[in-house]
PDB file of C-alpha atoms in Angstrom:
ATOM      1  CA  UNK O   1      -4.013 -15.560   7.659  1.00 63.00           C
ATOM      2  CA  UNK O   2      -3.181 -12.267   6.620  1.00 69.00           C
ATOM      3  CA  UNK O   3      -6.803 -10.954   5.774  1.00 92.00           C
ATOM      4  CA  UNK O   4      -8.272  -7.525   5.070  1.00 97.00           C
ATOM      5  CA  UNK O   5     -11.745  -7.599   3.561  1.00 97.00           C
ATOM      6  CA  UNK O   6     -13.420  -4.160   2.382  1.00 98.00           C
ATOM      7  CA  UNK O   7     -17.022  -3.892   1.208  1.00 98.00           C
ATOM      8  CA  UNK O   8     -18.960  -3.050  -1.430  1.00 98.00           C
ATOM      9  CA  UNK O   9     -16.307  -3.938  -3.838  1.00 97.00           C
ATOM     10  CA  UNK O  10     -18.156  -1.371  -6.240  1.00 98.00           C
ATOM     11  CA  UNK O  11     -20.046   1.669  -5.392  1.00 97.00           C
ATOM     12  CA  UNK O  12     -21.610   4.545  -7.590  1.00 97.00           C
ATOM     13  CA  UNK O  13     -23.099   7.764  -5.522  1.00 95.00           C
ATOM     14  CA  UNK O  14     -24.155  10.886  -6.574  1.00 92.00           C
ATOM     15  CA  UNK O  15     -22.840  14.001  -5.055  1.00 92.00           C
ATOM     16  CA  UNK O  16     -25.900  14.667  -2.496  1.00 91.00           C
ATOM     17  CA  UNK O  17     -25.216  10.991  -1.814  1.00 91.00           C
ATOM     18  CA  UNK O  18     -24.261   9.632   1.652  1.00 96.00           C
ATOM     19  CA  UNK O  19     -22.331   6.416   1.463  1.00 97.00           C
ATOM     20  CA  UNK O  20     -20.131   4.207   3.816  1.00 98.00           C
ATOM     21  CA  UNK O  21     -17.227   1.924   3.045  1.00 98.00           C
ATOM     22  CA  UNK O  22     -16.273  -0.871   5.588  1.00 98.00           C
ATOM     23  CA  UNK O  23     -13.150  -2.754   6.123  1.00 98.00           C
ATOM     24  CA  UNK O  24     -12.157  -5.769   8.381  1.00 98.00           C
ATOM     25  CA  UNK O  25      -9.624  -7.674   9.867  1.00 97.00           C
ATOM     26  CA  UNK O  26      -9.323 -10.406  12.157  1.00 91.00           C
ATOM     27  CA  UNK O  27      -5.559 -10.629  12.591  1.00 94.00           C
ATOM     28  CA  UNK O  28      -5.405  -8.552  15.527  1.00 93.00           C
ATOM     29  CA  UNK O  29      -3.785  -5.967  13.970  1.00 94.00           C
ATOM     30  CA  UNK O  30      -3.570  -2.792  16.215  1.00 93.00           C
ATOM     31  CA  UNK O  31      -3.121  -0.299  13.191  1.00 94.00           C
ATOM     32  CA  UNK O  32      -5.146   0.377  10.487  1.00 96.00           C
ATOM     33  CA  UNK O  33      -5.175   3.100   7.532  1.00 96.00           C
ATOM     34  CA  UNK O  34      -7.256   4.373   4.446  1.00 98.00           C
ATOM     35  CA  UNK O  35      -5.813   4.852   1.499  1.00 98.00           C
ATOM     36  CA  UNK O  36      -6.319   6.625  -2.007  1.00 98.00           C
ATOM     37  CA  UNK O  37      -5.619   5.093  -5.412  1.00 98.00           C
ATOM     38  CA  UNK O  38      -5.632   6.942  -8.449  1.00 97.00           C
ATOM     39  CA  UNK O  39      -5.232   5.135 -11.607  1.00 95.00           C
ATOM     40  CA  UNK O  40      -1.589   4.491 -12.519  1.00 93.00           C
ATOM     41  CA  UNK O  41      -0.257   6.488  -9.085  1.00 95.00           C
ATOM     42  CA  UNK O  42       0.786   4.641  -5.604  1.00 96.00           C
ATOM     43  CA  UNK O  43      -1.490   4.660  -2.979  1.00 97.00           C
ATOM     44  CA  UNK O  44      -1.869   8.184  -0.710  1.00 96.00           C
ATOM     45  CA  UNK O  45      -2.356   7.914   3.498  1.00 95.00           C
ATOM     46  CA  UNK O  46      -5.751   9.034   4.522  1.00 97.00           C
ATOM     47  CA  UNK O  47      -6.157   8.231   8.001  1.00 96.00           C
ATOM     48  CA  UNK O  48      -4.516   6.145  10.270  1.00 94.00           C
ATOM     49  CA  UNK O  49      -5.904   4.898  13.322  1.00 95.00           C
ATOM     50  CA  UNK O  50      -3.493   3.083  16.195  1.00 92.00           C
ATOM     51  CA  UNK O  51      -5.394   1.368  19.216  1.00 92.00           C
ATOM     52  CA  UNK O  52      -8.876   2.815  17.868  1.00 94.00           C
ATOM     53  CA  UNK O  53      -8.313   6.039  18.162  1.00 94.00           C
ATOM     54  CA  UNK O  54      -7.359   8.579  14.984  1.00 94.00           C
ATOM     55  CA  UNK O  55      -3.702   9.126  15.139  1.00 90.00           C
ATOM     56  CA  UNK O  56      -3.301  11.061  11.657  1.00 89.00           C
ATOM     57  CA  UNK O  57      -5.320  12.163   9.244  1.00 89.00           C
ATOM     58  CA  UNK O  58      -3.539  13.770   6.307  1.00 89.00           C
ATOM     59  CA  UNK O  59      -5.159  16.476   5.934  1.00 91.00           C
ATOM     60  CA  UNK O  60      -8.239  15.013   4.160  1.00 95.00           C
ATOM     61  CA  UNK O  61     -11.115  17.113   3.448  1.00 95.00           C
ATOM     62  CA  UNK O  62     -14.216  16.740   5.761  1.00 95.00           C
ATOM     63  CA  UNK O  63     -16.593  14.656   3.489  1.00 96.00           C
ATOM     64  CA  UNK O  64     -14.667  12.427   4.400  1.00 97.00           C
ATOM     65  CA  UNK O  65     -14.772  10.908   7.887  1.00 97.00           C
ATOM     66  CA  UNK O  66     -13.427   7.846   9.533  1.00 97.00           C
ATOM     67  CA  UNK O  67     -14.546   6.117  12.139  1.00 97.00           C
ATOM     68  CA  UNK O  68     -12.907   2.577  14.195  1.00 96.00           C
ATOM     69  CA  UNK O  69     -16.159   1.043  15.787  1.00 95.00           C
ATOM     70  CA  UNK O  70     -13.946  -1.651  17.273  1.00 93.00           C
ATOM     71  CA  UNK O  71     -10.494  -3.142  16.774  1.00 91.00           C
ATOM     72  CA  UNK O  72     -11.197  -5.289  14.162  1.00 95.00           C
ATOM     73  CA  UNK O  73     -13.363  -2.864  11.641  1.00 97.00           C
ATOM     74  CA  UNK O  74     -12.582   0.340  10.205  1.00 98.00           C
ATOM     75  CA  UNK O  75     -15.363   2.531   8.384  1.00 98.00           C
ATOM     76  CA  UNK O  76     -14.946   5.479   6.272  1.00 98.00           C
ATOM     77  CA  UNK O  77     -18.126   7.649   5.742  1.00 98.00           C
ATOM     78  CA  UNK O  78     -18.748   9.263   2.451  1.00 97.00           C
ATOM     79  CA  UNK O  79     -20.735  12.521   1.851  1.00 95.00           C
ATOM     80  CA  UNK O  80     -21.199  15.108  -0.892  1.00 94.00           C
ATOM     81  CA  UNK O  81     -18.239  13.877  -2.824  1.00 95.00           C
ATOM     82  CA  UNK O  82     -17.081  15.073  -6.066  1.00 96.00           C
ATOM     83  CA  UNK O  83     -16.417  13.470  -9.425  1.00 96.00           C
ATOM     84  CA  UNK O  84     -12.676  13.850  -8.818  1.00 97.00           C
ATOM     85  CA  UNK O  85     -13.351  12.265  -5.552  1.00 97.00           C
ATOM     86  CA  UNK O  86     -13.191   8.824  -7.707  1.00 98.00           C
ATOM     87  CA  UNK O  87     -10.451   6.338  -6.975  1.00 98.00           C
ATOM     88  CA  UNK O  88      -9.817   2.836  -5.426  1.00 98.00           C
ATOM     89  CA  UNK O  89     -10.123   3.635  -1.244  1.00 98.00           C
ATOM     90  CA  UNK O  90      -7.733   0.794  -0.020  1.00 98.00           C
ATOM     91  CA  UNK O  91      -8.024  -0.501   3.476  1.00 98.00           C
ATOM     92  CA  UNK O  92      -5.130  -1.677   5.271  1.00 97.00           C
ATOM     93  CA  UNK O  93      -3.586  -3.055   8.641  1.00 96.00           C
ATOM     94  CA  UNK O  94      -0.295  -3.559  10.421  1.00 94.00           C
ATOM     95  CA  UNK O  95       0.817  -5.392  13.953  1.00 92.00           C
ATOM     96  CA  UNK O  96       1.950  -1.663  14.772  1.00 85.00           C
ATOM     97  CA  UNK O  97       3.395   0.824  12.747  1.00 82.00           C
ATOM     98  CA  UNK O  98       6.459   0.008  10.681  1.00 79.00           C
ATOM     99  CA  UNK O  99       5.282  -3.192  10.791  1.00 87.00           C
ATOM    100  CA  UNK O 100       3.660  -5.086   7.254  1.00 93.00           C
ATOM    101  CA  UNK O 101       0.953  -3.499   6.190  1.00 96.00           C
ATOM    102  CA  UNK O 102      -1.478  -5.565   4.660  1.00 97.00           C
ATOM    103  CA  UNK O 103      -4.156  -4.335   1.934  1.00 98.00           C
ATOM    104  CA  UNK O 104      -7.531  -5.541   1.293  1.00 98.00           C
ATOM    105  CA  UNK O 105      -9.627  -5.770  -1.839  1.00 97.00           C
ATOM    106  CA  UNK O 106     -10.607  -2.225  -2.353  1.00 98.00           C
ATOM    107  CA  UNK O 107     -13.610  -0.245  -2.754  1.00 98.00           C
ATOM    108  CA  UNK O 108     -14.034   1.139  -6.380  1.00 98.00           C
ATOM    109  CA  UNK O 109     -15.881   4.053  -5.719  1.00 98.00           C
ATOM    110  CA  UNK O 110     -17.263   6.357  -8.703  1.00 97.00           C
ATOM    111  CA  UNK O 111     -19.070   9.691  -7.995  1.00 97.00           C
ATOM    112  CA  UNK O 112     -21.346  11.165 -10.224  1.00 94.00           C
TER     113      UNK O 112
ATOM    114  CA  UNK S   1      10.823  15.660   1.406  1.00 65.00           C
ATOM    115  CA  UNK S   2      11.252  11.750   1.365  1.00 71.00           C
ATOM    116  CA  UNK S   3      11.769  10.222  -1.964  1.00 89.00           C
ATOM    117  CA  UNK S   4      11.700   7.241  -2.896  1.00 94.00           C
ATOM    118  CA  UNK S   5      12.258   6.407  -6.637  1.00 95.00           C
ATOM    119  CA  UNK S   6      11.854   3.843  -9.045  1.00 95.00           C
ATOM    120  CA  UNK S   7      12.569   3.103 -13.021  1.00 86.00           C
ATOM    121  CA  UNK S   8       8.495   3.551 -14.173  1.00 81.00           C
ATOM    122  CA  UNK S   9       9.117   1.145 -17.262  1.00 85.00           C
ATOM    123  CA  UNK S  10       7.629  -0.447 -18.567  1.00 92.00           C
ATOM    124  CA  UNK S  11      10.627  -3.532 -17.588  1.00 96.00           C
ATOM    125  CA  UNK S  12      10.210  -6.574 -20.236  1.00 97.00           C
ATOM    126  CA  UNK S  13      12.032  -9.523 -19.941  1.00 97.00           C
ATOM    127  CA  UNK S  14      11.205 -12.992 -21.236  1.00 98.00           C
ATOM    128  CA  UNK S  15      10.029 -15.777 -19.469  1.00 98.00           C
ATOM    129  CA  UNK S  16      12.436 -17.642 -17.513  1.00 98.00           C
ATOM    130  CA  UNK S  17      14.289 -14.618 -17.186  1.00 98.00           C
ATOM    131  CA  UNK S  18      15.774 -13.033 -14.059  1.00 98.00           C
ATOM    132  CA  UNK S  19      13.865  -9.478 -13.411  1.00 97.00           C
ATOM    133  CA  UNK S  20      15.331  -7.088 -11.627  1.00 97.00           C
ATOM    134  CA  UNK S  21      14.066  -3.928  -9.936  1.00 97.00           C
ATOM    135  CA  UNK S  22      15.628  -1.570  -8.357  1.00 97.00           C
ATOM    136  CA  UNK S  23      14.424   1.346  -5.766  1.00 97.00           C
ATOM    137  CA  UNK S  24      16.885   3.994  -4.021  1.00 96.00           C
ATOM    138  CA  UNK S  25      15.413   6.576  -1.239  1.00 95.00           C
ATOM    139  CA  UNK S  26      16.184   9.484   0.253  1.00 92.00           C
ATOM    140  CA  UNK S  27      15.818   8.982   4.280  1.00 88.00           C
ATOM    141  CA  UNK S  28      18.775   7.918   5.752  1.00 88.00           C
ATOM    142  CA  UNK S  29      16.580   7.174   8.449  1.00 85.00           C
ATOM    143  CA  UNK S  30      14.722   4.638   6.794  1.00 88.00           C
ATOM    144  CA  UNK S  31      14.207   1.010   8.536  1.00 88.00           C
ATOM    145  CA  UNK S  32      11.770  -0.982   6.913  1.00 92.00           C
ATOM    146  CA  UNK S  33      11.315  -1.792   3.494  1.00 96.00           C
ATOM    147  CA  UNK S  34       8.695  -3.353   1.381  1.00 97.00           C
ATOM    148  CA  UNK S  35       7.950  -4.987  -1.910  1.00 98.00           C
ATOM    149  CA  UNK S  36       3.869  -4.832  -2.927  1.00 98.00           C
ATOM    150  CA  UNK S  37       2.705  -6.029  -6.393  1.00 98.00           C
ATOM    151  CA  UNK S  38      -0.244  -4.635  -7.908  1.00 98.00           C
ATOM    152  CA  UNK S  39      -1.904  -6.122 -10.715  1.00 98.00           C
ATOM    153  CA  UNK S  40      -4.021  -3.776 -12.846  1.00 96.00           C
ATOM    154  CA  UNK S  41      -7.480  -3.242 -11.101  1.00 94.00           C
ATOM    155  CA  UNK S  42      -6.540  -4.850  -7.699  1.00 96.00           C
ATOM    156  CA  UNK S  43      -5.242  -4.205  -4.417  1.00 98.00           C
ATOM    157  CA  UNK S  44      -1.198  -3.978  -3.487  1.00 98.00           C
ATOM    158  CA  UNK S  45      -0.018  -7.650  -2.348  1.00 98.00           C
ATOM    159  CA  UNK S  46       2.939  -7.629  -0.017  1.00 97.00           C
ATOM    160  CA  UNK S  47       5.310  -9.630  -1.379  1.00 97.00           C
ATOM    161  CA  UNK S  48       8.840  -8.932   0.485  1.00 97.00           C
ATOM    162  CA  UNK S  49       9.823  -7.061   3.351  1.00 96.00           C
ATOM    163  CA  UNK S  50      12.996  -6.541   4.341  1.00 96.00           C
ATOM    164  CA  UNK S  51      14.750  -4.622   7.677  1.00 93.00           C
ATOM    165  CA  UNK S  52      18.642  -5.012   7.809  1.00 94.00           C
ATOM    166  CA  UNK S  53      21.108  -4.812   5.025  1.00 96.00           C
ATOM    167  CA  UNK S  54      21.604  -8.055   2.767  1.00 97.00           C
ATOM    168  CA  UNK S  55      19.912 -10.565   1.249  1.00 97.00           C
ATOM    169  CA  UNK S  56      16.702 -12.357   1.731  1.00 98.00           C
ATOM    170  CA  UNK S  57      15.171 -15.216  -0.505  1.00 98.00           C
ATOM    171  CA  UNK S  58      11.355 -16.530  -0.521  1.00 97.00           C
ATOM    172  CA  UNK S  59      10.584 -18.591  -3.170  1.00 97.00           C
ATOM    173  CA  UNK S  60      11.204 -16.951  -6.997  1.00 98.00           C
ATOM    174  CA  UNK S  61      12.020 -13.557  -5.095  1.00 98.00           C
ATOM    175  CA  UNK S  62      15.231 -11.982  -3.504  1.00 98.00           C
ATOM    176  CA  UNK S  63      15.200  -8.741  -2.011  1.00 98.00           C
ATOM    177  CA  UNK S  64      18.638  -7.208  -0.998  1.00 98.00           C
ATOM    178  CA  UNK S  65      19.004  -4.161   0.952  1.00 97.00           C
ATOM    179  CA  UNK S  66      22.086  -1.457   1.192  1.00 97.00           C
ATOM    180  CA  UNK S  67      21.584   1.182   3.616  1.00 95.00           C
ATOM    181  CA  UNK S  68      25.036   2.926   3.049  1.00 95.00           C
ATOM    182  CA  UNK S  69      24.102   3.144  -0.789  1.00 95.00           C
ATOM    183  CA  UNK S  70      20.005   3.803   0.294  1.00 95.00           C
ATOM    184  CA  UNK S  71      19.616   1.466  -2.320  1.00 96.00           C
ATOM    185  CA  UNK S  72      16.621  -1.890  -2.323  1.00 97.00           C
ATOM    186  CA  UNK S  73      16.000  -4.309  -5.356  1.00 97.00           C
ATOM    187  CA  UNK S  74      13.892  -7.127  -6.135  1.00 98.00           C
ATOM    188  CA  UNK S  75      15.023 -10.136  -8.137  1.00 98.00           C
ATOM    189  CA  UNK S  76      12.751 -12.396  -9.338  1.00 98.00           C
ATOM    190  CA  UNK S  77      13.888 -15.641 -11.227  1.00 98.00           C
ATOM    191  CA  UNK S  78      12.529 -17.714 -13.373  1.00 98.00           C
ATOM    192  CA  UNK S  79       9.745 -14.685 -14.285  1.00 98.00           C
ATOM    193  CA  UNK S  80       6.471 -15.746 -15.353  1.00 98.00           C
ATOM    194  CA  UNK S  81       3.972 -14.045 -17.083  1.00 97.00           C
ATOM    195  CA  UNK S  82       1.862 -14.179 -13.959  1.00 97.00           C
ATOM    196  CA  UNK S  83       4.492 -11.814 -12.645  1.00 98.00           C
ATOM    197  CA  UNK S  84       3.210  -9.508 -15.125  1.00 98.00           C
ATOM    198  CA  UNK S  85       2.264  -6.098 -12.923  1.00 97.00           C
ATOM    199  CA  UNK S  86       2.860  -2.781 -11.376  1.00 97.00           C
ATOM    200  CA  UNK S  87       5.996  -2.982  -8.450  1.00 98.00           C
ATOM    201  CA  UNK S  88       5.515  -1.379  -5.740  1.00 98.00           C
ATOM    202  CA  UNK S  89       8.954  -0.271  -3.424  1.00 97.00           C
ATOM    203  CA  UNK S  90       7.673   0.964  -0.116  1.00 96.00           C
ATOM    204  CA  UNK S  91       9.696   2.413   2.735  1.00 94.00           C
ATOM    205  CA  UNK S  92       9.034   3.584   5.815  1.00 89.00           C
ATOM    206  CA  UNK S  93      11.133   6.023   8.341  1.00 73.00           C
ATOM    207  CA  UNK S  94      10.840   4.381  11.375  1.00 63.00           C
ATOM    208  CA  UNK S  95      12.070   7.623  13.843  1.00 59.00           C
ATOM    209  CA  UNK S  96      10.941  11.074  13.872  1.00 59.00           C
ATOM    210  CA  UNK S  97       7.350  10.601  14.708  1.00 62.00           C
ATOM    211  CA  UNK S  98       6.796   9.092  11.074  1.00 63.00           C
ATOM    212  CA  UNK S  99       6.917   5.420  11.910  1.00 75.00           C
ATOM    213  CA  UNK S 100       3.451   4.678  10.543  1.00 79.00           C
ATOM    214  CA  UNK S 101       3.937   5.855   6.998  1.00 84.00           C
ATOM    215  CA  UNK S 102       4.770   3.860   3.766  1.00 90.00           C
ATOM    216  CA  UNK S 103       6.638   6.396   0.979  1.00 91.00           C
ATOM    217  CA  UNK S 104       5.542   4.134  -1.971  1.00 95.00           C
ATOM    218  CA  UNK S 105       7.588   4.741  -5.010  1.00 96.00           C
ATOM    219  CA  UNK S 106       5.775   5.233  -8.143  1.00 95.00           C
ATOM    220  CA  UNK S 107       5.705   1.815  -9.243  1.00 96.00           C
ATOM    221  CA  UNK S 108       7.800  -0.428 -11.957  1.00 97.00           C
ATOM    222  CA  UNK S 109       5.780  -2.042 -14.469  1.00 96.00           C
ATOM    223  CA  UNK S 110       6.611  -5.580 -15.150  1.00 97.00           C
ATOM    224  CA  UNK S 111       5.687  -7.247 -18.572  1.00 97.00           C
ATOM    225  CA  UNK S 112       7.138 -11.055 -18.585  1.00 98.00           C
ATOM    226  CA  UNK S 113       6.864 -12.050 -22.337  1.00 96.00           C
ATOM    227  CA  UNK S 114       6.159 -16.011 -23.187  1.00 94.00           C
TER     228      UNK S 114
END
């Protein structure tokens, strides 16, 4: 079973708005990453979190902020976004880095 | 700066057609390699990986590696319009400190016509 699942699939929020996305995997992955989809580009790192601690963020602005309540989920905390903040945010998850990484669904997020 | 490149397309072949796609990089130090499709709207779907130079065959798809000539491609045979979608070539340098990143190419679009 190679599994990611990311919730809400959909999500509209203002820009005073404070949202959260969630992702989760049961594969006992070790490594897990957000990603950034813009239409018709590949997908850009976010974060990436090893062992359940932050091991690189890529220099993402500050409204947005990660969090790895255990090593199974992955959460990404939205706040006072901006229109051009709109993409597909892409979960992922690996054994260990270099490894597969395997994508879930996506959020579609849309900020108004 | 790591590159890795693809043809954008769009690629159209007919069904029942070999496709091929190709993806060269820059990294010399590049280990692991990766094929994702993406269908319009969805997520990436891993569909090959591949570590050491060669061949290797799953089903419809082929992926064959050359590290001398930093140089991956995907074959798939028999195409399908199902197979219709973005490609994906993903690589990752697996030294330096940079192990956990994928370098995703810009994508190949794939139209297989019936």
């Amino acid at each position: 079973d190679t599994e990611v699942t990311q919730t809400p699939k959909h999500l509209v929020m203002g820009m005073t708005n404070k949202k959260s996305l969630k992702c989760e995997q049961h594969m006992g992955h070790r490594a897990m990453y957000w990603y950034k989809q813009k239409a018709k580009k590949p997908p850009e790192l976010m974060f990436v979190y090893s062992y359940e601690k932050l091991s690189i963020n890529e220099s993402v602005p500050s409204r947005f902020s990660p969090e790895c309540p255990n090593s199974s989920l992955l959460n990404l905390h939205l706040h006072a976004l901006q229109p051009e903040d709109s993409a597909l945010y892409l979960c992922a998850s690996s054994q260990q880095f270099s490894y597969e990484q395997y994508f879930g669904p996506g959020t579609r997020l849309t900020v108004t | 700066q790591k590159e890795v490149e693809q043809n954008s397309g769009p690629l159209s072949v007919p069904e029942g057609a070999i496709a091929s796609l190709n993806c060269t990089y820059s990294d010399r130090g590049s280990q692991s390699f990766f094929w994702y499709r993406q269908y319009s709207g969805k997520s990436p779907e891993l569909i090959m990986s591949i570590y050491s130079n060669g061949d290797k065959e799953d089903g419809r798809f082929t992926a064959q590696l050359n590290k001398a000539s930093q140089y991956v491609s995907l074959l798939i045979r028999d195409s399908q319009p199902s197979d219709s979608a973005t490609y994906l070539c993903a690589v990752n340098l697996d030294s330096g400190g940079s192990n956990y990143k994928l370098t995703f190419g810009k994508g190949t679009l794939l139209t297989v016509n019936p």
